[in-house]
Amino acid sequence: MDRAQKQEAIETLKGVFSGAGAVVVTHNMGLTVAEMTDLRGRLRSEGAKLQVVKNTLAIKALGGSIGEAGDALFSGPVAIAYASDPVSAAKVATQYAKDNEKFTVIGGFMGLQVLDKSSVTALATLPSLDQLRAKLIGLLQAPATKIAGILQAPAGQLARVIGAYAAKDAA
């Protein structure tokens, strides 16, 4: 890489780091091309991406914003998983690490907060943004459904009483 390409890569990584909800830092020593393709496909289906990064360029892109603990994440064969949703990349990366011993989650960061491996695992157990929205809509709709049922109940009871009197008179 020449100097211009390095500067372009640093700017691209700055954009990735600023736009990501959370960045999961992983080691991918010994993964085959097929395994990496499988992982990328799983991440893509969740709206996340995986990118192999050069450690020095990633550290320069961060510019010391997350401190020495964050810079220490970038050693060895590193790939980053990221998405605008903080949960999806962590969820897929953690699950893939359980299935494949060559792929390990080292840590990550969310904004300026550095996450260790256990924090990334905890982040992966949270429901996704879409699941939270569905729960919220369900909670908002439940009272309205109950109110509609309560308002319809007296009219239904009145109709049954009138129907009973009509059946009695007809007999």
Phi, psi and omega in degrees: 000134175270177187300319181294320179294321178296317180297321178295319178295321178296316179295321177297315179295324177299318178296319178297312183295323181283330183270349184273141174292317176209147177244126179256123181264128185230158170254136184232042183291120174090005177287139177279169178298320180296320179292319177296320179296319177298314179298315179297322178295318178297317179295318181299322180294338178262003180084019181245171180224158175236134180221128174281131184236154173273128188303314183295323179291322179295319180295320178293323179294324177288330176061030179076010184293332180254008173082185183292328179296322178288320179294330181291340178295332186267080173214140182087193181282098189255138169230147178247139174249133184210157176201164177290329175277125184294340188269323191298315180294319179295321182295312182291316181296318180294317179295319179293325178294327176292324183278337187227117183287345178280344182250122181230145175270125182267318182170208179175190176206149179234107186066242179256003181266125179276135180248136173273183184299318181292326177292322177294321177296319177295321178297324181291337181276349178290151176289152180287171181298320179295320178295321178295320178297318180296318178297318180296317178296319177299319178293325179287327182280333184301312179297322180296321178294319179295318179297316179298321178295320180292320181290330181278338185298313180298321179295322178293320179294319178298318179295323179292322178295314178297319177298322179293317178295322179294320178292326179291317179293326180290334182275000000 
